[in-house]
Amino acid sequence: MSNTAYLQPDNRGHFGPYGGRYVAESLMPALLELEEAFREIVLGDPSFSKEMEKYLRYYVGRPTPLYYAQNLSDHIGGAKIYLKREDLAHTGAHKINNTIGQALLTKRMGKSKVIAETGAGQHGVATATAAALLGLECKIFMGVEDIKRQAPNVKRMELLGAEVIPVETGTGTLKDAMNEAMRHWVSTVRDTFYVIGSVAGPHPYPVMVREFQRVIGKEAKKQILEKEERLPDVLIACVGGGSNSMGLFYEFLSDPVEMIGVEAAGRGVKTGKHAATLGAGAIGVLHGSKSYVLQTDDGQILEAHSVSAGLDYPGVGPEHAYLKDIGRVRYVAVTDFEALDAFHTLSRQEGILPALESSHALAHAIKEAANRSADTIIIVNLSGRGDKDLEIVLQHLKGDGKDE
Amino acid sequence: MSEIGRKFEKLRNNKTEKALVGFVTAGDPDLEFSLEIVLTLARAGVDIIELGVPFSDPTADGPVIQRASMRSLRSGTTLRDVIQLARSVKKQTNIPLVLFSYYNPLFRFGAGKLYESLVDAGVDGILVVDLPPEEAHEFLVQWSGNEIDFIRLIAPTTPPERIEAIVRDASGFIYLISKTGVTGSKGLDYDEISSMVQSVKVYTNLPVCVGFGISEPEQVRKISAIADGIVIGSAFVRTIEKFGKSDELLEQLEKQVKAYKQAQHR
């Protein structure tokens, strides 16, 4: 760990050997156009940042609080746990930071339609919200399995004026929704902006989504310095595609701060029914970028499994692959059962229902905190609220969901 | 000159002929029958065969080829099997063969080893759907020779300066995508296709074949008049899906090829 500047990706979107743009030629010109717009408008035009700040403050409700979870910390009896309350952002998750950014960029680029994929529905809701706010036509691709698991979010998207398109191919989850969104984008690329919800996909998406999500870490750093007058010791966040974790980690990459990304171990990594892409995957190319991928020896993509629809993805953002390889971030995995347990613990200790995705980060934080001294500071990214997951949690209360 | 190059030369010398390129997913419905299908297409008059490697997440393909990929994977087809199938085809006919694949299965296999295997099996060219020139170096740099043509895609959205860069390391022929969209989607604009063919020809002498969304003999006739060849994919795959493993399938495919070939001659 050093204070040398962290300068990833290169100008073609490579994080070491990862990232890049592995897409059909039909999409390449659109990606090049997007990259230029991102550089000139998002990074280069101060009026864009100003507009963005205005929306983040008055519409999204930023900065979100950094909350010292004293009950939880006392209950565990170890480190001090702070929660970065992204669950309090408008629409109930961090996803809105990114969708407002991409929707604003859509308008600046003169396009009138947006499409998005969604797993848990959080990114879909956030995209539908930004589209309603900015007057854009919106289509959301969602796997049929996820539509079942996350019914309230489907209704929310429809109420926001978006069209939800059920995806029946494959396993009907996030990966298939992304396939279908890419197919639709190929056909409509001239007037449509594809709002990708994670730090995945082809360049410039990983770097662009990181740019829109880094506000999480920026605020957290300022807030912890105000409260504790020092940097935290450990950052913990869940990793599906990896946007909330990248958002929290990025500002701290050059600081002496330990970072842990928590993947979904599903029914247990050994059962094969999991979504621990970094822990158990191999290098490959999926959805336009090179990273770790859950796949067969023959290069066919495998299904991921997790109780949390937002982590149920066989790929992961390329920057995480890079951070894993250079040893800057440690990646661990937490089972469905452990995540559900953490859900209940936080609900009872703090009166906060966390999203099942965030419950994975919490589950590991609880383990980690127990082994650390009382002067250790841990920040957990509470990336979303759990209301959308009530039905799943209640089902599991009836006895389903034990690890195999 | 490659087998593909020779084929186009032969067609050019025989002035009225344009190339009919036929795509099928290898292993659909299974490997054994795939061989019958390819040999039937070749006998009936297809000039070049594109052998599709099945992939679990074919994002550039429409529903017809997606289903073919799934059928093939369900029957257990691997990249090794597809190469073996190519070898079996080449033992019986000298038709130029192009491997058509998404990148991940090839990446897992290893580009260097793949090159050796393709040369050994007698494969003439390769087209990797999701490997644009920006990323192709890592793949091509592992090739130990240049016996395999590297077929390049150009799309309606590709601007002229990009066409120039794309054709630079292309060989065999240029695969021009007729329209923005996935394979098998409907609606063709002949004027636009014609002007796209012309703008590609500004930068290369390679033959230009047009694919995506061509299924009717009338479309074949019109596009063959403005390009060096046409690619039929979903239309063959749809026939395979409809008739399954049967002699009737082979008869139907033969009829289909003859209808396309006749349309090209007109």
XYZ file of C-alpha atoms in Angstrom:
670
model
C 0.000 0.000 0.000
C 1.457 3.346 -0.970
C 0.526 6.909 -1.685
C 1.455 6.737 -5.353
C -1.280 7.948 -7.639
C -3.682 5.349 -8.920
C -4.064 5.834 -12.665
C -6.448 3.278 -14.081
C -7.722 2.654 -16.710
C -5.524 3.471 -19.721
C -7.057 5.520 -22.530
C -8.612 2.464 -24.140
C -10.314 1.363 -20.968
C -7.879 -1.313 -19.827
C -7.317 -1.930 -16.129
C -4.099 -3.884 -16.467
C -5.102 -6.860 -18.630
C -8.826 -6.343 -17.927
C -11.617 -4.176 -19.327
C -11.508 -3.060 -22.928
C -14.264 -3.107 -25.521
C -15.285 -6.538 -26.736
C -18.441 -5.787 -28.682
C -19.843 -6.299 -32.164
C -18.846 -3.666 -34.696
C -22.403 -2.240 -34.756
C -21.847 -0.950 -31.221
C -18.253 0.272 -31.530
C -19.059 3.677 -33.049
C -21.631 4.281 -30.285
C -19.054 3.445 -27.620
C -16.504 5.755 -29.210
C -19.115 8.515 -29.348
C -20.008 7.879 -25.711
C -16.378 7.907 -24.656
C -15.878 11.284 -26.311
C -19.058 12.677 -24.728
C -18.001 11.353 -21.336
C -14.613 13.005 -21.655
C -15.837 16.321 -22.986
C -19.081 16.720 -21.063
C -18.829 14.767 -17.813
C -15.127 15.328 -17.187
C -14.640 18.489 -19.225
C -17.677 20.721 -18.846
C -18.019 22.471 -15.467
C -21.691 23.215 -16.162
C -22.368 19.474 -16.220
C -20.793 18.944 -12.808
C -22.763 21.890 -11.490
C -26.037 20.487 -12.766
C -25.124 17.077 -11.393
C -24.346 18.526 -7.961
C -27.670 20.322 -7.929
C -29.584 17.123 -8.607
C -27.543 15.089 -6.133
C -28.168 17.595 -3.388
C -31.776 18.633 -3.866
C -33.235 15.619 -5.627
C -31.266 12.582 -4.458
C -30.763 13.993 -0.954
C -26.983 13.925 -0.765
C -24.817 13.860 1.158
C -26.172 10.669 2.686
C -25.322 10.309 6.391
C -22.364 8.383 7.726
C -23.987 6.770 10.719
C -22.153 5.296 13.689
C -24.013 2.054 14.394
C -23.354 1.977 18.112
C -25.917 -0.695 19.012
C -24.558 -3.022 16.380
C -20.944 -2.272 17.371
C -21.719 -2.895 21.057
C -23.657 -6.042 20.187
C -20.633 -7.477 18.386
C -18.148 -6.142 20.917
C -15.260 -5.296 18.624
C -14.566 -2.554 16.102
C -16.630 0.582 15.587
C -18.945 0.136 12.634
C -20.056 3.114 10.585
C -22.731 2.755 7.926
C -22.693 4.865 4.781
C -26.416 5.301 4.358
C -26.942 4.966 0.615
C -30.263 3.372 1.522
C -31.444 6.904 2.323
C -30.760 8.193 -1.189
C -33.864 8.788 -3.309
C -35.284 5.470 -4.598
C -33.552 3.635 -1.767
C -30.154 2.730 -3.159
C -26.906 4.123 -4.529
C -27.987 3.353 -8.089
C -29.571 6.786 -8.524
C -26.153 8.536 -8.389
C -25.257 6.869 -11.640
C -28.594 7.001 -13.443
C -28.972 10.742 -12.926
C -25.492 11.158 -14.380
C -26.125 8.959 -17.415
C -29.590 10.433 -18.016
C -28.177 13.958 -17.936
C -25.501 12.850 -20.385
C -28.206 11.326 -22.619
C -29.862 14.739 -22.861
C -26.589 16.522 -23.514
C -25.900 14.069 -26.329
C -29.271 14.895 -27.888
C -30.772 11.438 -27.438
C -34.350 10.932 -26.264
C -34.548 7.297 -25.200
C -32.863 5.247 -22.541
C -32.774 1.518 -21.943
C -31.389 -0.361 -18.961
C -31.024 -3.856 -17.567
C -31.954 -4.642 -14.020
C -31.561 -7.531 -11.605
C -32.949 -6.572 -8.204
C -34.852 -3.786 -9.878
C -32.949 -1.062 -8.043
C -31.091 0.080 -11.138
C -34.300 -0.218 -13.154
C -36.185 1.932 -10.678
C -33.345 4.441 -10.558
C -33.219 4.628 -14.354
C -37.006 4.959 -14.638
C -36.836 7.714 -12.028
C -34.125 9.675 -13.823
C -35.994 9.199 -17.115
C -39.222 10.550 -15.594
C -37.344 13.482 -14.098
C -35.598 14.404 -17.333
C -38.384 13.526 -19.772
C -36.791 10.530 -21.470
C -38.547 7.496 -22.907
C -37.508 4.448 -20.887
C -37.449 0.681 -21.405
C -36.189 -1.675 -18.694
C -35.091 -5.241 -19.453
C -35.616 -7.623 -16.568
C -35.374 -11.414 -16.326
C -38.645 -13.247 -15.638
C -37.158 -14.894 -12.553
C -36.225 -11.491 -11.118
C -39.645 -10.091 -12.022
C -41.046 -12.773 -9.724
C -38.495 -12.140 -6.965
C -38.767 -8.362 -7.038
C -42.403 -7.705 -7.883
C -42.726 -4.395 -5.988
C -39.923 -2.866 -8.051
C -41.649 -3.879 -11.285
C -44.721 -1.932 -10.202
C -42.587 1.024 -9.215
C -40.956 1.168 -12.625
C -44.313 1.000 -14.339
C -45.714 3.752 -12.142
C -42.720 5.872 -13.111
C -43.729 5.516 -16.738
C -41.161 2.940 -17.851
C -41.932 -0.093 -19.939
C -40.675 -3.276 -18.274
C -39.697 -5.892 -20.841
C -39.625 -9.450 -19.455
C -36.625 -11.487 -20.576
C -37.301 -15.207 -20.774
C -34.046 -16.428 -22.265
C -31.407 -18.229 -20.202
C -32.162 -18.285 -16.515
C -34.245 -15.120 -16.625
C -31.849 -13.180 -14.398
C -29.515 -10.180 -14.659
C -27.130 -11.698 -17.210
C -29.997 -12.443 -19.581
C -31.493 -8.997 -19.071
C -28.137 -7.507 -20.054
C -27.927 -9.735 -23.151
C -31.341 -8.564 -24.241
C -30.608 -4.900 -23.528
C -27.473 -5.181 -25.683
C -29.491 -6.768 -28.499
C -32.050 -3.994 -28.302
C -29.290 -1.394 -28.239
C -27.725 -2.795 -31.428
C -31.031 -2.140 -33.192
C -31.676 1.325 -31.769
C -28.178 2.620 -31.241
C -28.712 5.831 -33.195
C -31.255 7.428 -30.848
C -30.946 5.345 -27.679
C -28.603 5.576 -24.710
C -27.875 2.371 -22.816
C -27.721 3.129 -19.090
C -25.562 0.353 -17.626
C -26.006 -0.001 -13.882
C -22.634 -1.261 -12.803
C -18.907 -0.783 -13.314
C -19.163 -3.559 -15.893
C -19.692 -3.605 -19.651
C -17.421 -2.199 -22.345
C -15.297 0.927 -21.949
C -16.216 3.678 -21.059
C -18.916 2.239 -18.763
C -16.657 0.967 -15.962
C -14.854 4.291 -15.664
C -18.002 6.359 -16.215
C -20.056 4.541 -13.587
C -17.130 4.804 -11.171
C -17.023 8.542 -11.834
C -20.721 8.882 -10.977
C -20.472 6.658 -7.894
C -17.255 8.024 -6.408
C -19.336 10.614 -4.585
C -19.986 7.860 -2.005
C -16.321 7.609 -1.043
C -15.738 11.338 -1.325
C -18.471 12.048 1.202
C -17.497 9.149 3.452
C -13.909 10.369 3.622
C -14.958 13.891 4.539
C -17.494 12.633 7.077
C -15.160 10.230 8.854
C -12.429 12.880 9.039
C -14.944 15.225 10.651
C -16.161 12.641 13.141
C -13.043 10.693 13.995
C -10.346 13.037 12.726
C -8.679 10.148 10.983
C -9.088 7.754 8.085
C -11.001 4.525 8.620
C -9.085 1.265 8.957
C -11.347 -0.893 6.851
C -13.913 -0.382 4.095
C -16.395 -3.140 3.366
C -18.880 -3.302 0.486
C -20.724 -5.987 -1.438
C -19.703 -6.819 -5.003
C -22.070 -7.993 -7.704
C -21.050 -6.024 -10.764
C -19.248 -3.812 -8.275
C -20.552 -0.243 -8.493
C -21.293 0.555 -4.848
C -17.968 -0.909 -3.759
C -16.030 0.952 -6.478
C -17.911 4.094 -5.459
C -16.801 3.715 -1.861
C -13.265 2.422 -2.518
C -12.079 4.726 -5.276
C -11.356 7.805 -3.167
C -9.328 5.720 -0.717
C -7.211 3.701 -3.166
C -4.077 5.731 -2.494
C -4.662 5.849 1.271
C -3.474 3.324 3.864
C -6.942 1.849 4.215
C -7.798 -1.836 4.037
C -10.595 -2.763 1.642
C -12.774 -5.828 1.465
C -15.220 -6.681 -1.318
C -17.907 -9.194 -0.382
C -19.291 -11.509 -3.039
C -22.329 -13.765 -2.780
C -21.478 -17.352 -1.886
C -25.127 -18.373 -2.428
C -25.677 -21.864 -1.065
C -21.929 -22.149 -0.512
C -19.073 -21.810 -3.007
C -18.423 -25.564 -2.868
C -21.984 -26.343 -4.014
C -21.427 -24.528 -7.296
C -24.554 -22.486 -6.590
C -22.987 -19.100 -5.941
C -22.025 -15.771 -7.474
C -18.432 -15.569 -6.207
C -16.974 -14.523 -9.542
C -13.657 -13.212 -8.225
C -13.313 -16.031 -5.737
C -14.140 -18.943 -7.999
C -14.283 -17.664 -11.597
C -11.705 -17.606 -14.364
C -10.604 -14.840 -16.730
C -12.905 -14.370 -19.674
C -14.945 -11.940 -21.729
C -18.581 -11.226 -20.934
C -20.790 -8.283 -21.865
C -18.061 -6.329 -23.553
C -15.185 -6.494 -21.114
C -12.499 -8.839 -19.916
C -12.652 -9.785 -16.268
C -13.285 -12.758 -14.055
C -16.286 -14.779 -15.202
C -18.102 -17.848 -13.911
C -17.696 -20.227 -16.819
C -17.072 -23.790 -17.926
C -13.663 -24.974 -19.142
C -15.102 -24.586 -22.637
C -15.858 -20.889 -22.167
C -19.636 -21.130 -21.722
C -20.988 -18.731 -19.116
C -22.466 -20.357 -16.022
C -25.528 -19.359 -14.065
C -24.892 -17.467 -10.866
C -26.904 -18.125 -7.707
C -27.703 -15.783 -4.864
C -30.644 -14.974 -2.658
C -29.920 -11.388 -3.632
C -30.973 -10.595 -7.187
C -28.528 -7.686 -7.352
C -25.534 -9.967 -6.781
C -26.807 -12.790 -8.978
C -24.400 -12.146 -11.867
C -21.624 -14.368 -13.301
C -19.378 -11.416 -14.188
C -17.760 -8.574 -12.266
C -16.404 -5.148 -13.163
C -12.890 -5.287 -14.691
C -11.433 -2.862 -12.163
C -12.230 -5.308 -9.368
C -10.354 -8.030 -11.264
C -7.390 -5.693 -11.423
C -7.619 -4.680 -7.754
C -7.795 -8.335 -6.799
C -4.727 -9.250 -8.856
C -2.593 -6.421 -7.477
C -3.754 -7.322 -3.964
C -5.152 -3.872 -3.227
C -8.610 -5.198 -2.327
C -9.332 -8.488 -0.595
C -12.408 -10.339 -1.827
C -14.383 -12.707 0.353
C -17.761 -14.426 -0.012
C -20.775 -14.684 2.270
C -23.588 -17.254 1.995
C -27.315 -16.595 1.592
C -27.842 -17.752 5.147
C -25.197 -15.463 6.614
C -26.585 -12.507 4.671
C -30.129 -13.212 5.908
C -28.800 -13.460 9.426
C -27.119 -10.066 9.076
C -30.365 -8.665 7.704
C -32.128 -9.644 10.931
C -29.301 -8.442 13.144
C -29.245 -4.960 11.661
C -33.048 -4.731 11.633
C -33.262 -5.516 15.355
C -30.156 -3.699 16.545
C -30.503 -0.483 14.591
C -34.034 -0.360 13.205
C -32.694 -0.397 9.651
C -33.849 -2.962 7.074
C -30.874 -3.402 4.726
C -31.111 -4.653 1.141
C -30.049 -8.293 0.804
C -27.128 -7.104 -1.334
C -25.891 -4.817 1.464
C -26.605 -7.580 3.988
C -23.682 -9.479 2.467
C -21.335 -6.606 3.294
C -22.823 -6.416 6.782
C -22.428 -10.134 7.376
C -18.738 -9.925 6.673
C -18.404 -6.697 8.671
C -19.892 -8.455 11.683
C -17.295 -11.250 11.393
C -14.501 -8.775 10.804
C -15.500 -6.436 13.645
C -15.559 -9.277 16.146
C -11.858 -9.913 15.517
C -10.740 -6.298 15.762
C -10.011 -3.988 18.649
C -12.401 -1.278 19.838
C -10.303 1.480 18.274
C -10.667 0.014 14.776
C -12.984 1.930 12.462
C -14.905 0.028 9.798
C -17.101 1.715 7.194
C -19.721 -0.496 5.590
C -21.520 0.672 2.513
C -25.193 0.201 3.216
C -25.916 0.361 -0.486
C -29.684 -0.035 -0.379
C -32.792 -0.513 1.707
C -34.453 -3.869 2.238
C -38.129 -3.151 1.618
C -37.942 -4.763 -1.807
C -36.701 -7.987 -0.204
C -39.358 -8.493 2.444
C -41.060 -11.361 0.688
C -37.817 -13.296 0.255
C -36.803 -12.688 3.861
C -40.204 -13.824 5.111
C -40.048 -16.971 2.997
C -36.660 -17.811 4.449
C -37.979 -17.238 7.956
C -40.242 -20.211 7.319
C -37.159 -22.390 7.315
C -35.913 -22.364 3.755
C -32.436 -21.089 2.950
C -30.063 -23.080 5.148
C -26.659 -23.526 3.608
C -26.034 -26.892 2.048
C -3.966 -17.190 -52.094
C -6.358 -18.712 -49.593
C -9.137 -21.125 -50.442
C -11.597 -18.276 -49.847
C -9.678 -15.993 -52.201
C -9.605 -18.681 -54.873
C -13.350 -19.195 -54.534
C -14.061 -15.513 -55.171
C -11.655 -15.480 -58.100
C -13.497 -18.384 -59.629
C -16.824 -16.633 -59.137
C -15.455 -13.444 -60.669
C -14.185 -15.274 -63.741
C -17.606 -16.768 -64.156
C -19.062 -13.270 -64.462
C -22.702 -13.889 -63.539
C -21.929 -15.595 -60.227
C -21.989 -14.114 -56.777
C -21.086 -15.893 -53.584
C -23.676 -17.600 -51.436
C -22.292 -17.844 -47.900
C -24.260 -20.165 -45.621
C -24.187 -20.025 -41.824
C -25.260 -22.838 -39.534
C -24.617 -23.377 -35.853
C -22.324 -26.375 -35.425
C -23.921 -29.106 -33.352
C -27.487 -28.049 -34.108
C -29.396 -30.309 -33.693
C -26.353 -32.482 -32.948
C -22.853 -32.959 -34.326
C -23.546 -35.995 -36.436
C -26.443 -34.352 -38.215
C -24.530 -31.083 -38.510
C -22.111 -32.871 -40.801
C -24.997 -34.021 -43.009
C -26.371 -30.471 -43.069
C -23.079 -28.870 -44.072
C -22.402 -31.466 -46.756
C -25.924 -30.967 -48.104
C -25.487 -27.200 -48.271
C -22.145 -27.639 -50.036
C -23.537 -30.108 -52.567
C -26.552 -27.914 -53.262
C -24.375 -24.966 -54.232
C -23.398 -22.919 -51.168
C -19.993 -21.388 -51.910
C -18.637 -20.772 -48.420
C -19.749 -22.255 -45.097
C -19.718 -20.342 -41.848
C -19.669 -22.758 -38.968
C -21.072 -21.114 -35.840
C -19.516 -22.016 -32.492
C -22.389 -22.186 -29.985
C -22.194 -19.700 -27.123
C -24.312 -19.355 -23.992
C -24.716 -15.586 -24.381
C -24.969 -14.687 -28.062
C -25.674 -10.947 -27.728
C -25.435 -10.163 -31.448
C -27.934 -12.832 -32.433
C -31.688 -12.813 -32.739
C -33.980 -15.506 -31.297
C -33.512 -18.026 -34.147
C -29.736 -18.368 -33.779
C -29.990 -18.043 -29.994
C -32.197 -21.134 -29.958
C -29.797 -22.966 -32.285
C -26.941 -22.176 -29.906
C -28.937 -23.547 -26.977
C -29.860 -26.737 -28.888
C -26.229 -27.263 -29.752
C -25.010 -26.664 -26.204
C -27.683 -28.963 -24.833
C -26.402 -31.706 -27.128
C -22.973 -31.133 -25.537
C -21.066 -29.392 -28.341
C -17.660 -27.941 -27.426
C -15.208 -25.862 -29.484
C -13.101 -28.994 -29.886
C -16.113 -30.758 -31.397
C -16.691 -27.895 -33.829
C -13.092 -28.091 -35.033
C -13.488 -31.846 -35.394
C -16.658 -31.281 -37.417
C -14.740 -28.888 -39.692
C -12.110 -31.560 -40.197
C -14.767 -34.115 -41.162
C -16.321 -31.681 -43.640
C -12.965 -30.930 -45.226
C -12.244 -34.635 -45.660
C -15.258 -34.888 -47.933
C -15.387 -31.568 -49.749
C -13.086 -28.663 -50.382
C -15.648 -25.952 -49.667
C -14.073 -22.925 -47.890
C -14.899 -23.022 -44.183
C -15.071 -20.066 -41.821
C -15.319 -20.497 -38.075
C -17.814 -17.964 -36.693
C -17.589 -17.385 -32.959
C -17.937 -15.134 -29.971
C -14.622 -14.417 -28.333
C -14.888 -16.092 -24.925
C -14.789 -19.765 -26.038
C -11.768 -18.940 -28.234
C -10.067 -17.001 -25.452
C -10.490 -19.931 -23.072
C -9.118 -22.316 -25.688
C -6.100 -20.075 -26.341
C -5.453 -18.182 -29.595
C -2.132 -19.884 -30.366
C -3.451 -23.391 -29.904
C -6.610 -22.439 -31.793
C -4.631 -21.276 -34.805
C -2.712 -24.564 -34.949
C -5.907 -26.586 -34.581
C -7.730 -24.646 -37.298
C -4.866 -24.991 -39.768
C -4.637 -28.675 -38.946
C -8.375 -29.186 -39.472
C -8.291 -27.333 -42.793
C -10.371 -24.340 -41.700
C -9.868 -21.376 -44.042
C -11.028 -18.362 -42.079
C -12.317 -17.083 -38.781
C -14.760 -14.358 -37.800
C -14.940 -13.263 -34.168
C -18.131 -11.272 -33.650
C -17.128 -9.359 -30.530
C -13.440 -8.747 -31.206
C -13.114 -5.281 -32.768
C -9.758 -4.071 -34.158
C -9.112 -2.239 -30.869
C -8.797 -5.578 -29.035
C -7.766 -7.958 -31.828
C -4.027 -7.609 -31.347
C -3.872 -9.907 -28.298
C -5.543 -12.597 -30.401
C -3.660 -12.253 -33.693
C -0.253 -11.848 -32.073
C -0.449 -15.474 -30.939
C -0.878 -16.825 -34.458
C 2.204 -18.566 -35.796
C 1.371 -17.900 -39.459
C -1.155 -16.352 -41.823
C -2.877 -19.353 -43.283
C -6.227 -18.420 -41.745
C -8.196 -15.510 -43.173
C -9.357 -13.010 -40.584
C -12.824 -11.931 -41.690
C -13.899 -8.498 -40.510
C -17.335 -7.056 -39.812
C -18.381 -3.600 -40.939
C -21.681 -2.140 -39.728
C -23.972 0.572 -41.084
C -22.833 2.706 -38.143
C -19.130 2.368 -39.024
C -17.757 5.738 -40.196
C -15.366 5.921 -43.201
C -12.166 6.454 -41.218
C -12.982 3.373 -39.190
C -13.683 1.314 -42.313
C -10.167 2.169 -43.428
C -8.699 0.899 -40.155
C -10.818 -2.244 -40.148
C -9.960 -3.400 -43.670
C -6.252 -2.952 -42.973
C -5.863 -6.309 -41.183
C -8.795 -8.023 -42.878
C -8.458 -10.907 -45.294
C -10.737 -13.345 -47.150
C -13.740 -11.103 -47.521
C -15.507 -8.271 -45.719
C -18.735 -9.127 -43.939
C -20.971 -6.089 -44.259
C -23.862 -6.000 -41.799
C -26.955 -4.921 -43.738
C -28.611 -3.015 -40.929
C -28.284 -2.126 -37.278
C -29.832 -4.985 -35.357
C -29.306 -8.608 -34.459
C -29.171 -11.530 -36.876
C -32.479 -12.413 -38.465
C -34.144 -9.018 -37.964
C -36.402 -7.664 -40.663
C -36.389 -4.779 -43.139
C -33.663 -3.982 -45.679
C -32.840 -0.678 -47.361
C -31.213 -1.545 -50.699
C -30.090 1.989 -51.483
C -28.347 2.240 -48.151
C -26.751 -1.180 -48.589
C -25.560 -0.225 -52.041
C -23.921 2.953 -50.818
C -22.339 1.094 -47.896
C -20.847 -1.479 -50.276
C -19.450 1.358 -52.369
C -17.898 3.089 -49.372
C -16.210 -0.144 -48.263
C -14.852 -0.657 -51.768
C -13.140 2.716 -51.602
C -10.748 1.202 -49.080
C -10.304 -2.416 -50.100
C -10.217 -4.817 -53.019
C -11.518 -7.633 -50.847
C -14.909 -9.045 -51.839
C -17.815 -7.601 -49.844
C -20.544 -9.975 -48.656
C -23.746 -8.662 -47.094
C -25.493 -10.435 -44.236
C -28.201 -10.043 -41.541
C -31.896 -10.148 -42.380
C -31.696 -11.816 -45.805
C -34.100 -14.722 -46.211
C -36.147 -14.324 -49.422
C -34.873 -15.101 -52.945
C -35.996 -11.619 -54.016
C -33.729 -10.058 -51.383
C -30.934 -12.363 -52.528
C -31.399 -11.192 -56.107
C -31.347 -7.500 -55.218
C -28.355 -7.658 -52.916
C -26.364 -9.974 -55.150
C -26.682 -7.290 -57.810
C -24.888 -4.753 -55.606
C -22.402 -6.871 -53.601
C -19.965 -9.734 -54.166
C -21.988 -12.137 -52.116
C -24.668 -12.629 -49.530
C -24.773 -14.446 -46.209
C -27.773 -16.564 -45.255
C -27.901 -17.591 -41.608
C -31.168 -17.409 -39.708
C -33.142 -18.578 -42.755
C -31.211 -21.883 -42.880
C -31.302 -22.232 -39.114
C -35.072 -21.710 -39.119
C -35.421 -24.593 -41.568
C -33.257 -26.773 -39.323
C -35.435 -25.863 -36.364
C -38.634 -26.624 -38.262
C -37.722 -30.007 -39.719
C -35.301 -31.335 -37.103
C -33.266 -34.478 -37.723
C -34.903 -35.803 -40.873
C -34.279 -36.538 -44.545
C -36.939 -33.946 -45.217
C -34.711 -31.318 -43.635
C -31.906 -32.103 -46.033
C -34.339 -31.953 -48.976
C -35.685 -28.613 -47.797
C -32.221 -27.135 -47.359
C -31.265 -28.253 -50.835
C -34.366 -26.588 -52.263
C -33.647 -23.421 -50.334
C -30.055 -23.227 -51.600
C -31.169 -23.811 -55.169
C -33.754 -21.036 -54.910
C -31.118 -18.603 -53.613
C -28.606 -19.646 -56.253
C -31.174 -19.227 -58.975
C -31.998 -15.760 -57.680
C -28.306 -14.884 -57.828
C -28.037 -15.958 -61.460
C -30.936 -13.908 -62.686
